[in-house]
Amino acid sequence: MSTTRQAPAGERMADWADGRLGIYGLGRTYLRKVFPDHWSFMLGEICLYSFIILVLTGVYLTLFFHPSMNEVVYHGSYAPLNGIRMSEAYASTLDISFDVRGGLLIRQIHHWAALVFLAALLVHMMRHFFTGSFRKPREINWLFGWLMLIIGLFEGLTGYSLPDDLLSGTGMRFVDGAVLSTPVVGTYLSMFLFGGEFPGHDIVSRFYSVHVLLFPGIIAALVVVHLILVVYHKHTQFPGPGRTEKNVVGAPLMPVYMAKAGGFFFLVFGTIAVIAAVAAINPVWSYGPYRPDQVSTGAQPDWYLGFSEGLIRIMPGWEINAWGHTLVLGVFVPLMVFPLMLVFIGAYPFVEAWITGDRREHHLLDRPRDRPVRTAIGAAWISEYLVLLVGGGNDLWATHFHLSINAITWTVRVAFFVMPVIVFVVTRRVCLGLRRRDREKVLHGRETGIVKRLPHGEFVEVHERLSPAELFTLTQGEQPQPLQLGPATDSNGVTRRTGLAQRVRVRLSRAFYDEKSRV
């Protein structure tokens, strides 16, 4: 007599779920998806893991923070501020720092994770920029990452302002001045944002809602869509043996990649926790509560908004007075340049596609040296940011290095226009030089340092031929031909005139794909 063996409970539950959700089919399709193995791909994981850390620590902090500007008299563990009138927001921040178990550590982990998140996000975007992974079909995914960067900047600003200490209040005064400089609607925007005349009574509660609900929700949605598109488009990879536009060489998602990613998450979390435990950041008790009649010395924004401060500090205090109105150019012009710098990097994929006329799909990455102009543009953009970052801390540079603040300001003003040009030219020449060196390696091999004397007395250096894998890697990159400028013909052979836009695009394409840069 045969008996039917009953499946284990776990298997039966899996069958039940699969019959209703189709989990097995999805898992079979996506859990074995191949991901390439390269250290630069970890930058995106750092972004994701630091965002998860931000959410976890932020939830903990919301349990004890009171987003209110109602005044109270502080009576807590920090004796130097006992008896001082302050907002509930600042008092609760002190309580979190000194009275809540683990509160100070969680605060510092949260702040450090925010800095790491934005730093990793910017470096991750630059990796995509320099390797050309933003090309078709990933332009939309590039925009999603760019939006995450923009929202992250303002998410950091709102979180930085919540404690209502003297340092963050000084930053809010800066924001109020920028808003007021907006023509026609500046006063209305300021009154709406602060709930009245600065500093108002609603700014902390409004920033709290935006910081805790709106911006994190948008970032989380962008992260999910970003990852879905990464899976859908398949991962990019660097050129190499066996790698083509139609395949991906690497390890499967399960179990290899998931095991490595899980370990890397704890490594990132542990590193941020160690930094937060040994390096103090934003000690609000040292600044005291915010008062409109006081300004903290050495006030600086976090690094990611330092270039906006630099734009304000290096701009001359010009004004235009007309018809009873004053346009403060010293603030309004930087307020316009600030988004233009960000819009440029966000729109670049579409500009490059228009210039080069490249509408093909790309799944192999470029080496930065293979695209001299693009690499030079990216380096120039970074140099512009660093110049403005120095301008944003001109007072600290002056006091720490005993320099004239006027000399620093004028140096930054000149460097704002000159430095990107110098960096562009130097970077492009370096890329062309590296390309020529690769060409010599392909044609003659690698220098060994061994000098040999020929029978007729000539001394030559012995070269070692590259391996087939190295030769393939150096020559795999595409060699696009520059567009030809001249009369164009249609399908019937009839010559037609070339429009101005087409001629401009051809000339730019010639500059973009420099013939000297080809191996």
Short mmCIF file of C-alpha atoms in Angstrom, two decimals:
data_model
loop_
_atom_site.label_atom_id
_atom_site.label_comp_id
_atom_site.label_asym_id
_atom_site.label_seq_id
_atom_site.Cartn_x
_atom_site.Cartn_y
_atom_site.Cartn_z
CA MET A 1 0.00 0.00 0.00
CA SER A 2 1.50 3.35 -1.07
CA THR A 3 1.32 6.41 1.08
CA THR A 4 1.52 10.03 -0.11
CA ARG A 5 4.16 12.06 1.75
CA GLN A 6 2.91 15.46 2.89
CA ALA A 7 5.13 18.38 1.94
CA PRO A 8 6.79 20.31 4.79
CA ALA A 9 4.94 23.34 6.15
CA GLY A 10 7.46 25.76 4.71
CA GLU A 11 7.14 24.28 1.24
CA ARG A 12 3.36 24.37 1.41
CA MET A 13 3.43 28.01 2.49
CA ALA A 14 5.80 28.83 -0.39
CA ASP A 15 3.48 27.07 -2.86
CA TRP A 16 0.51 28.98 -1.44
CA ALA A 17 2.28 32.34 -1.82
CA ASP A 18 3.59 31.49 -5.30
CA GLY A 19 0.11 30.58 -6.51
CA ARG A 20 -1.14 34.05 -5.57
CA LEU A 21 1.90 36.29 -6.07
CA GLY A 22 4.01 34.50 -8.69
CA ILE A 23 7.10 34.83 -6.48
CA TYR A 24 8.87 31.79 -7.93
CA GLY A 25 8.70 33.10 -11.48
CA LEU A 26 9.95 36.52 -10.45
CA GLY A 27 12.71 35.00 -8.36
CA ARG A 28 13.84 32.71 -11.14
CA THR A 29 14.00 35.69 -13.51
CA TYR A 30 15.64 38.30 -11.32
CA LEU A 31 17.43 36.60 -8.41
CA ARG A 32 19.94 35.07 -10.82
CA LYS A 33 20.50 38.37 -12.63
CA VAL A 34 24.20 39.00 -13.25
CA PHE A 35 25.96 42.06 -11.80
CA PRO A 36 29.50 43.03 -12.87
CA ASP A 37 32.18 43.21 -10.20
CA HIS A 38 34.05 46.52 -10.00
CA TRP A 39 34.93 48.65 -6.98
CA SER A 40 33.33 51.80 -8.44
CA PHE A 41 29.90 50.14 -8.41
CA MET A 42 30.08 50.19 -4.59
CA LEU A 43 29.56 53.96 -4.63
CA GLY A 44 25.89 53.49 -5.44
CA GLU A 45 25.60 50.96 -2.62
CA ILE A 46 27.09 53.48 -0.18
CA CYS A 47 24.36 55.92 -1.23
CA LEU A 48 21.65 53.32 -0.62
CA TYR A 49 23.01 52.12 2.71
CA SER A 50 23.60 55.60 4.11
CA PHE A 51 20.02 56.50 3.14
CA ILE A 52 18.78 53.45 5.04
CA ILE A 53 20.86 54.55 8.04
CA LEU A 54 19.32 58.03 7.77
CA VAL A 55 15.81 56.57 7.84
CA LEU A 56 16.52 54.30 10.82
CA THR A 57 18.22 56.97 12.93
CA GLY A 58 15.69 59.61 11.84
CA VAL A 59 12.79 57.49 13.08
CA TYR A 60 14.50 57.20 16.47
CA LEU A 61 15.12 60.95 16.70
CA THR A 62 11.51 61.84 15.85
CA LEU A 63 10.37 60.04 19.02
CA PHE A 64 12.05 62.67 21.19
CA PHE A 65 12.19 65.85 19.09
CA HIS A 66 9.56 68.60 19.56
CA PRO A 67 9.28 70.73 16.38
CA SER A 68 7.98 73.85 18.07
CA MET A 69 9.28 77.40 18.41
CA ASN A 70 7.31 78.06 21.61
CA GLU A 71 9.65 79.48 24.21
CA VAL A 72 10.48 77.53 27.38
CA VAL A 73 13.02 77.91 30.17
CA TYR A 74 15.60 75.14 30.05
CA HIS A 75 16.19 73.01 33.15
CA GLY A 76 18.20 70.01 32.04
CA SER A 77 21.46 68.16 32.37
CA TYR A 78 23.54 70.74 30.53
CA ALA A 79 24.21 73.17 33.38
CA PRO A 80 25.67 76.14 31.40
CA LEU A 81 22.29 76.71 29.72
CA ASN A 82 20.07 76.21 32.76
CA GLY A 83 17.61 79.07 33.18
CA ILE A 84 18.03 80.25 29.56
CA ARG A 85 14.94 80.89 27.44
CA MET A 86 14.90 78.89 24.24
CA SER A 87 12.56 77.20 21.81
CA GLU A 88 11.14 73.74 22.49
CA ALA A 89 13.01 72.51 19.42
CA TYR A 90 16.36 73.53 20.85
CA ALA A 91 15.48 72.25 24.35
CA SER A 92 14.47 68.85 22.98
CA THR A 93 17.72 68.70 20.98
CA LEU A 94 19.64 69.23 24.22
CA ASP A 95 17.55 66.53 25.89
CA ILE A 96 18.32 64.11 23.06
CA SER A 97 22.03 64.91 23.39
CA PHE A 98 22.31 64.64 27.19
CA ASP A 99 19.29 62.84 28.64
CA VAL A 100 18.13 60.26 26.06
CA ARG A 101 20.08 57.01 26.21
CA GLY A 102 22.24 56.84 23.09
CA GLY A 103 20.67 60.04 21.81
CA LEU A 104 23.90 61.90 21.11
CA LEU A 105 25.38 58.95 19.25
CA ILE A 106 22.23 58.57 17.13
CA ARG A 107 22.25 62.32 16.39
CA GLN A 108 25.83 62.16 15.22
CA ILE A 109 25.28 59.00 13.18
CA HIS A 110 22.34 60.74 11.51
CA HIS A 111 24.39 63.83 10.67
CA TRP A 112 27.43 61.91 9.46
CA ALA A 113 25.22 59.59 7.39
CA ALA A 114 23.72 62.67 5.69
CA LEU A 115 27.19 63.93 4.77
CA VAL A 116 28.25 60.49 3.51
CA PHE A 117 24.99 60.08 1.56
CA LEU A 118 25.46 63.31 -0.38
CA ALA A 119 29.20 62.77 -0.86
CA ALA A 120 28.66 59.24 -2.18
CA LEU A 121 25.78 60.44 -4.36
CA LEU A 122 27.91 63.17 -5.95
CA VAL A 123 30.88 60.84 -6.50
CA HIS A 124 28.51 58.17 -7.85
CA MET A 125 27.11 60.66 -10.35
CA MET A 126 30.61 61.73 -11.36
CA ARG A 127 31.52 58.08 -11.97
CA HIS A 128 28.52 57.81 -14.29
CA PHE A 129 29.47 61.11 -15.93
CA PHE A 130 33.10 60.30 -16.65
CA THR A 131 32.33 56.77 -17.92
CA GLY A 132 29.38 57.82 -20.09
CA SER A 133 26.86 55.46 -18.51
CA PHE A 134 24.21 58.19 -18.80
CA ARG A 135 23.84 57.54 -22.53
CA LYS A 136 20.82 55.87 -24.12
CA PRO A 137 18.84 54.15 -22.65
CA ARG A 138 19.77 55.54 -19.20
CA GLU A 139 19.11 59.26 -19.61
CA ILE A 140 15.95 59.11 -17.47
CA ASN A 141 17.76 57.18 -14.76
CA TRP A 142 20.45 59.89 -14.79
CA LEU A 143 17.72 62.47 -14.20
CA PHE A 144 16.38 60.44 -11.28
CA GLY A 145 19.84 60.42 -9.68
CA TRP A 146 20.21 64.13 -10.39
CA LEU A 147 16.86 64.81 -8.71
CA MET A 148 17.99 62.81 -5.69
CA LEU A 149 21.04 65.06 -5.44
CA ILE A 150 18.95 68.24 -5.66
CA ILE A 151 16.41 67.04 -3.10
CA GLY A 152 19.23 65.76 -0.89
CA LEU A 153 20.74 69.26 -0.79
CA PHE A 154 17.51 70.77 0.50
CA GLU A 155 16.83 67.79 2.75
CA GLY A 156 20.17 68.47 4.42
CA LEU A 157 19.35 72.17 4.72
CA THR A 158 16.00 71.52 6.41
CA GLY A 159 17.49 68.97 8.81
CA TYR A 160 20.40 71.27 9.63
CA SER A 161 17.93 73.99 10.63
CA LEU A 162 15.67 71.95 12.93
CA PRO A 163 17.66 72.30 16.21
CA ASP A 164 17.06 76.10 16.15
CA ASP A 165 20.53 76.82 17.50
CA LEU A 166 22.50 79.97 16.77
CA LEU A 167 24.47 78.38 13.92
CA SER A 168 21.44 77.04 12.06
CA GLY A 169 19.55 80.27 12.73
CA THR A 170 22.35 82.21 11.06
CA GLY A 171 21.95 79.91 8.07
CA MET A 172 18.22 80.63 8.05
CA ARG A 173 18.99 84.35 8.01
CA PHE A 174 21.06 83.65 4.88
CA VAL A 175 18.10 81.79 3.32
CA ASP A 176 15.76 84.64 4.23
CA GLY A 177 18.06 87.15 2.53
CA ALA A 178 18.20 85.01 -0.61
CA VAL A 179 14.41 84.69 -0.69
CA LEU A 180 13.90 88.42 -0.14
CA SER A 181 16.18 89.22 -3.09
CA THR A 182 13.70 87.56 -5.48
CA PRO A 183 12.07 90.36 -7.49
CA VAL A 184 8.34 91.09 -6.97
CA VAL A 185 7.47 87.98 -4.93
CA GLY A 186 10.43 87.84 -2.51
CA THR A 187 8.61 89.42 0.43
CA TYR A 188 5.57 87.20 -0.01
CA LEU A 189 7.71 84.06 -0.18
CA SER A 190 9.57 85.03 2.99
CA MET A 191 6.34 85.72 4.89
CA PHE A 192 4.89 82.41 3.75
CA LEU A 193 8.03 80.41 4.55
CA PHE A 194 8.60 81.81 8.03
CA GLY A 195 5.00 82.47 8.97
CA GLY A 196 5.58 86.19 9.36
CA GLU A 197 8.58 88.46 9.77
CA PHE A 198 11.84 86.57 10.19
CA PRO A 199 12.35 84.42 12.23
CA GLY A 200 8.60 83.90 12.55
CA HIS A 201 7.00 81.09 14.53
CA ASP A 202 6.41 78.32 12.00
CA ILE A 203 9.72 77.66 10.25
CA VAL A 204 10.78 74.71 12.45
CA SER A 205 7.42 72.95 12.27
CA ARG A 206 7.22 73.46 8.50
CA PHE A 207 10.77 72.30 7.91
CA TYR A 208 10.09 69.32 10.17
CA SER A 209 7.17 68.15 8.01
CA VAL A 210 9.19 68.62 4.84
CA HIS A 211 12.29 66.97 6.32
CA VAL A 212 10.53 63.95 7.81
CA LEU A 213 7.74 63.29 5.30
CA LEU A 214 7.99 65.03 1.94
CA PHE A 215 11.68 64.85 0.93
CA PRO A 216 12.39 61.33 2.31
CA GLY A 217 9.28 60.03 0.56
CA ILE A 218 10.37 61.51 -2.76
CA ILE A 219 13.93 60.20 -2.35
CA ALA A 220 12.65 56.72 -1.44
CA ALA A 221 10.41 56.67 -4.51
CA LEU A 222 13.30 57.80 -6.72
CA VAL A 223 15.55 55.11 -5.23
CA VAL A 224 12.98 52.39 -5.98
CA VAL A 225 12.44 53.56 -9.56
CA HIS A 226 16.19 53.99 -10.01
CA LEU A 227 16.86 50.38 -8.95
CA ILE A 228 14.02 49.07 -11.12
CA LEU A 229 15.50 50.80 -14.16
CA VAL A 230 18.96 49.44 -13.32
CA VAL A 231 17.52 45.92 -13.38
CA TYR A 232 15.46 46.61 -16.50
CA HIS A 233 18.26 48.16 -18.55
CA LYS A 234 20.87 45.69 -17.16
CA HIS A 235 24.06 46.89 -15.52
CA THR A 236 26.80 48.68 -17.43
CA GLN A 237 30.31 47.25 -17.42
CA PHE A 238 33.83 48.30 -18.35
CA PRO A 239 35.38 46.99 -21.56
CA GLY A 240 37.29 43.73 -21.29
CA PRO A 241 37.64 40.22 -22.69
CA GLY A 242 34.25 38.55 -23.15
CA ARG A 243 32.31 41.76 -22.51
CA THR A 244 30.12 43.15 -25.25
CA GLU A 245 27.13 45.44 -25.63
CA LYS A 246 24.85 42.40 -25.50
CA ASN A 247 26.01 40.58 -22.34
CA VAL A 248 27.00 41.16 -18.71
CA VAL A 249 29.99 39.40 -17.12
CA GLY A 250 29.85 39.10 -13.35
CA ALA A 251 28.30 37.30 -10.39
CA PRO A 252 24.61 36.43 -9.94
CA LEU A 253 22.46 38.46 -7.55
CA MET A 254 21.73 35.38 -5.42
CA PRO A 255 23.63 34.24 -3.51
CA VAL A 256 26.99 35.83 -4.36
CA TYR A 257 26.09 39.49 -4.84
CA MET A 258 23.53 39.56 -2.00
CA ALA A 259 26.05 38.09 0.44
CA LYS A 260 28.65 40.69 -0.54
CA ALA A 261 26.09 43.51 -0.43
CA GLY A 262 24.86 42.46 3.02
CA GLY A 263 28.36 42.45 4.40
CA PHE A 264 29.10 45.79 2.78
CA PHE A 265 26.00 47.31 4.43
CA PHE A 266 27.28 46.42 7.90
CA LEU A 267 30.72 47.70 6.95
CA VAL A 268 29.27 51.08 5.92
CA PHE A 269 27.05 51.22 9.03
CA GLY A 270 29.98 50.34 11.29
CA THR A 271 32.28 52.88 9.67
CA ILE A 272 29.76 55.70 10.06
CA ALA A 273 29.08 54.64 13.66
CA VAL A 274 32.80 54.71 14.50
CA ILE A 275 33.20 58.15 12.90
CA ALA A 276 30.17 59.42 14.84
CA ALA A 277 31.55 58.01 18.09
CA VAL A 278 34.98 59.64 17.84
CA ALA A 279 34.37 62.83 15.80
CA ALA A 280 31.95 65.39 17.22
CA ILE A 281 29.75 67.18 14.72
CA ASN A 282 27.26 70.02 15.18
CA PRO A 283 27.64 70.51 18.97
CA VAL A 284 24.55 72.71 19.31
CA TRP A 285 25.13 73.30 23.02
CA SER A 286 28.28 75.28 22.15
CA TYR A 287 26.33 77.73 19.99
CA GLY A 288 23.37 78.36 22.25
CA PRO A 289 19.76 79.06 21.20
CA TYR A 290 19.07 81.27 18.22
CA ARG A 291 18.49 84.96 18.75
CA PRO A 292 17.87 87.35 15.83
CA ASP A 293 20.24 89.94 17.27
CA GLN A 294 23.22 87.56 17.41
CA VAL A 295 25.40 85.84 14.82
CA SER A 296 27.73 82.92 15.48
CA THR A 297 31.34 83.42 14.40
CA GLY A 298 32.79 81.15 11.74
CA ALA A 299 29.33 80.14 10.56
CA GLN A 300 29.64 77.70 7.66
CA PRO A 301 27.08 75.48 5.94
CA ASP A 302 27.76 71.80 5.43
CA TRP A 303 30.13 71.09 2.54
CA TYR A 304 27.44 70.28 -0.03
CA LEU A 305 26.01 73.82 0.15
CA GLY A 306 29.37 75.56 0.52
CA PHE A 307 29.41 76.62 -3.13
CA SER A 308 26.13 78.55 -2.69
CA GLU A 309 27.72 80.46 0.20
CA GLY A 310 30.75 81.13 -1.98
CA LEU A 311 28.60 82.59 -4.74
CA ILE A 312 27.16 85.11 -2.29
CA ARG A 313 30.49 86.04 -0.71
CA ILE A 314 32.39 86.71 -3.93
CA MET A 315 29.60 88.64 -5.65
CA PRO A 316 30.03 92.42 -5.40
CA GLY A 317 27.26 94.20 -3.54
CA TRP A 318 25.68 95.74 -6.63
CA GLU A 319 22.16 97.14 -6.57
CA ILE A 320 19.76 98.59 -9.13
CA ASN A 321 17.29 101.24 -7.95
CA ALA A 322 14.46 102.00 -10.36
CA TRP A 323 10.83 103.12 -9.99
CA GLY A 324 10.96 102.93 -6.22
CA HIS A 325 12.24 99.34 -6.17
CA THR A 326 15.66 97.92 -5.35
CA LEU A 327 17.07 94.85 -7.08
CA VAL A 328 19.89 93.41 -4.94
CA LEU A 329 22.19 91.93 -7.58
CA GLY A 330 24.69 90.89 -4.91
CA VAL A 331 22.23 88.18 -3.85
CA PHE A 332 19.95 87.77 -6.85
CA VAL A 333 22.73 86.95 -9.36
CA PRO A 334 24.20 84.13 -7.19
CA LEU A 335 20.64 82.91 -6.64
CA MET A 336 20.37 82.45 -10.41
CA VAL A 337 23.85 80.97 -10.92
CA PHE A 338 23.26 78.37 -8.18
CA PRO A 339 20.57 76.40 -10.08
CA LEU A 340 22.33 76.92 -13.43
CA MET A 341 25.38 74.99 -12.20
CA LEU A 342 23.13 72.10 -11.18
CA VAL A 343 20.95 72.25 -14.31
CA PHE A 344 24.05 72.07 -16.50
CA ILE A 345 25.16 68.75 -15.05
CA GLY A 346 21.60 67.39 -15.20
CA ALA A 347 21.02 68.33 -18.84
CA TYR A 348 24.45 67.27 -20.07
CA PRO A 349 23.44 63.81 -21.43
CA PHE A 350 20.94 65.41 -23.78
CA VAL A 351 23.44 68.09 -24.86
CA GLU A 352 26.09 65.48 -25.64
CA ALA A 353 23.60 63.34 -27.58
CA TRP A 354 22.63 66.39 -29.65
CA ILE A 355 26.23 67.38 -30.34
CA THR A 356 27.47 63.92 -31.30
CA GLY A 357 24.27 62.73 -32.95
CA ASP A 358 24.65 59.45 -31.06
CA ARG A 359 21.26 57.75 -30.69
CA ARG A 360 22.48 54.19 -30.15
CA GLU A 361 22.16 52.13 -26.97
CA HIS A 362 25.33 51.85 -24.88
CA HIS A 363 26.01 49.19 -22.25
CA LEU A 364 29.82 49.32 -22.26
CA LEU A 365 31.43 52.14 -20.32
CA ASP A 366 34.02 54.56 -21.63
CA ARG A 367 37.39 55.05 -20.06
CA PRO A 368 37.59 58.75 -19.13
CA ARG A 369 40.72 59.20 -21.26
CA ASP A 370 38.81 57.98 -24.31
CA ARG A 371 36.49 61.00 -24.10
CA PRO A 372 38.88 63.92 -23.54
CA VAL A 373 36.31 66.70 -23.91
CA ARG A 374 33.70 65.12 -21.65
CA THR A 375 36.33 64.38 -19.01
CA ALA A 376 37.65 67.94 -19.25
CA ILE A 377 34.14 69.37 -18.85
CA GLY A 378 33.53 67.27 -15.74
CA ALA A 379 36.87 68.24 -14.22
CA ALA A 380 36.16 71.92 -14.96
CA TRP A 381 32.77 71.65 -13.24
CA ILE A 382 34.37 70.11 -10.15
CA SER A 383 37.06 72.80 -10.10
CA GLU A 384 34.34 75.47 -10.20
CA TYR A 385 32.69 73.91 -7.18
CA LEU A 386 35.97 73.73 -5.25
CA VAL A 387 36.76 77.37 -6.04
CA LEU A 388 33.37 78.44 -4.71
CA LEU A 389 33.83 76.23 -1.64
CA VAL A 390 37.00 78.17 -0.85
CA GLY A 391 35.06 81.41 -1.36
CA GLY A 392 32.36 80.23 1.03
CA GLY A 393 34.96 79.91 3.78
CA ASN A 394 37.02 82.99 2.97
CA ASP A 395 36.87 84.21 6.58
CA LEU A 396 38.23 80.93 7.95
CA TRP A 397 40.97 80.81 5.32
CA ALA A 398 41.94 84.36 6.31
CA THR A 399 42.01 83.73 10.08
CA HIS A 400 43.68 80.29 9.95
CA PHE A 401 46.39 81.20 7.42
CA HIS A 402 46.77 84.89 8.39
CA LEU A 403 45.80 86.14 4.95
CA SER A 404 43.85 89.18 3.76
CA ILE A 405 40.20 88.38 3.32
CA ASN A 406 40.01 90.90 0.48
CA ALA A 407 42.89 89.18 -1.31
CA ILE A 408 41.17 85.80 -0.92
CA THR A 409 37.88 87.18 -2.20
CA TRP A 410 39.47 88.74 -5.28
CA THR A 411 41.48 85.59 -5.95
CA VAL A 412 38.29 83.54 -5.88
CA ARG A 413 36.54 86.05 -8.16
CA VAL A 414 39.27 85.71 -10.76
CA ALA A 415 39.52 81.93 -10.31
CA PHE A 416 35.76 81.60 -10.84
CA PHE A 417 36.27 82.53 -14.49
CA VAL A 418 39.87 81.38 -15.08
CA MET A 419 40.22 78.10 -13.17
CA PRO A 420 37.62 76.06 -15.14
CA VAL A 421 39.31 77.07 -18.41
CA ILE A 422 42.74 76.06 -17.13
CA VAL A 423 41.44 72.76 -15.74
CA PHE A 424 39.60 72.03 -19.00
CA VAL A 425 42.71 72.57 -21.14
CA VAL A 426 45.04 70.64 -18.81
CA THR A 427 42.65 67.71 -18.36
CA ARG A 428 42.04 67.39 -22.07
CA ARG A 429 45.78 67.42 -22.82
CA VAL A 430 46.36 64.79 -20.12
CA CYS A 431 43.68 62.56 -21.65
CA LEU A 432 45.20 62.95 -25.10
CA GLY A 433 48.62 62.10 -23.69
CA LEU A 434 47.28 58.98 -22.02
CA ARG A 435 45.66 57.96 -25.30
CA ARG A 436 48.95 58.37 -27.12
CA ARG A 437 50.67 56.26 -24.47
CA ASP A 438 48.05 53.54 -24.97
CA ARG A 439 48.66 53.74 -28.71
CA GLU A 440 52.38 53.20 -28.18
CA LYS A 441 51.64 50.23 -25.92
CA VAL A 442 49.41 48.65 -28.54
CA LEU A 443 51.94 49.19 -31.35
CA HIS A 444 55.24 48.53 -29.55
CA GLY A 445 54.43 46.93 -26.19
CA ARG A 446 55.25 47.87 -22.63
CA GLU A 447 58.64 49.34 -21.67
CA THR A 448 60.67 46.88 -19.58
CA GLY A 449 63.58 49.10 -18.57
CA ILE A 450 66.03 46.62 -20.14
CA VAL A 451 68.51 48.23 -22.55
CA LYS A 452 70.02 46.00 -25.25
CA ARG A 453 72.93 46.70 -27.56
CA LEU A 454 72.44 45.66 -31.17
CA PRO A 455 75.29 44.11 -33.25
CA HIS A 456 75.95 47.40 -35.04
CA GLY A 457 76.33 49.24 -31.72
CA GLU A 458 72.91 50.85 -31.34
CA PHE A 459 71.30 50.78 -27.90
CA VAL A 460 67.56 50.06 -27.76
CA GLU A 461 65.08 49.42 -24.97
CA VAL A 462 63.39 46.04 -24.94
CA HIS A 463 59.59 46.17 -25.10
CA GLU A 464 57.29 43.46 -23.81
CA ARG A 465 54.28 42.67 -25.96
CA LEU A 466 50.91 43.08 -24.25
CA SER A 467 48.76 40.06 -23.59
CA PRO A 468 45.76 39.44 -25.85
CA ALA A 469 43.44 40.44 -23.01
CA GLU A 470 45.24 43.78 -22.53
CA LEU A 471 45.28 44.44 -26.26
CA PHE A 472 41.57 43.72 -26.45
CA THR A 473 40.79 46.05 -23.54
CA LEU A 474 42.80 48.93 -25.00
CA THR A 475 41.31 48.62 -28.49
CA GLN A 476 37.72 47.59 -27.65
CA GLY A 477 36.44 51.13 -27.21
CA GLU A 478 34.64 52.50 -30.23
CA GLN A 479 36.44 54.98 -32.44
CA PRO A 480 33.73 57.40 -33.62
CA GLN A 481 34.47 59.31 -36.78
CA PRO A 482 33.85 63.08 -36.64
CA LEU A 483 31.01 64.32 -38.80
CA GLN A 484 32.01 65.83 -42.13
CA LEU A 485 31.19 69.47 -42.76
CA GLY A 486 30.04 70.09 -46.30
CA PRO A 487 27.07 69.94 -48.65
CA ALA A 488 24.67 67.17 -47.67
CA THR A 489 22.64 65.12 -50.14
CA ASP A 490 19.27 63.48 -49.71
CA SER A 491 18.26 59.96 -50.80
CA ASN A 492 17.90 61.13 -54.41
CA GLY A 493 21.40 62.60 -54.53
CA VAL A 494 20.14 66.19 -54.53
CA THR A 495 22.37 68.61 -52.66
CA ARG A 496 20.62 70.49 -49.88
CA ARG A 497 21.80 73.39 -47.75
CA THR A 498 23.04 72.76 -44.22
CA GLY A 499 21.30 74.81 -41.54
CA LEU A 500 23.12 76.91 -38.97
CA ALA A 501 22.22 74.53 -36.13
CA GLN A 502 23.59 71.57 -38.10
CA ARG A 503 26.85 73.39 -38.88
CA VAL A 504 27.30 74.33 -35.22
CA ARG A 505 26.63 70.74 -34.18
CA VAL A 506 29.16 69.41 -36.69
CA ARG A 507 31.87 71.75 -35.47
CA LEU A 508 31.14 70.87 -31.84
CA SER A 509 31.18 67.18 -32.73
CA ARG A 510 34.59 67.58 -34.32
CA ALA A 511 35.83 69.18 -31.12
CA PHE A 512 34.18 66.55 -28.96
CA TYR A 513 35.68 63.59 -30.83
CA ASP A 514 39.21 64.89 -31.32
CA GLU A 515 40.90 62.92 -34.09
CA LYS A 516 44.18 63.05 -32.19
CA SER A 517 42.60 61.10 -29.33
CA ARG A 518 41.96 57.96 -31.36
CA VAL A 519 44.24 54.95 -31.03
#
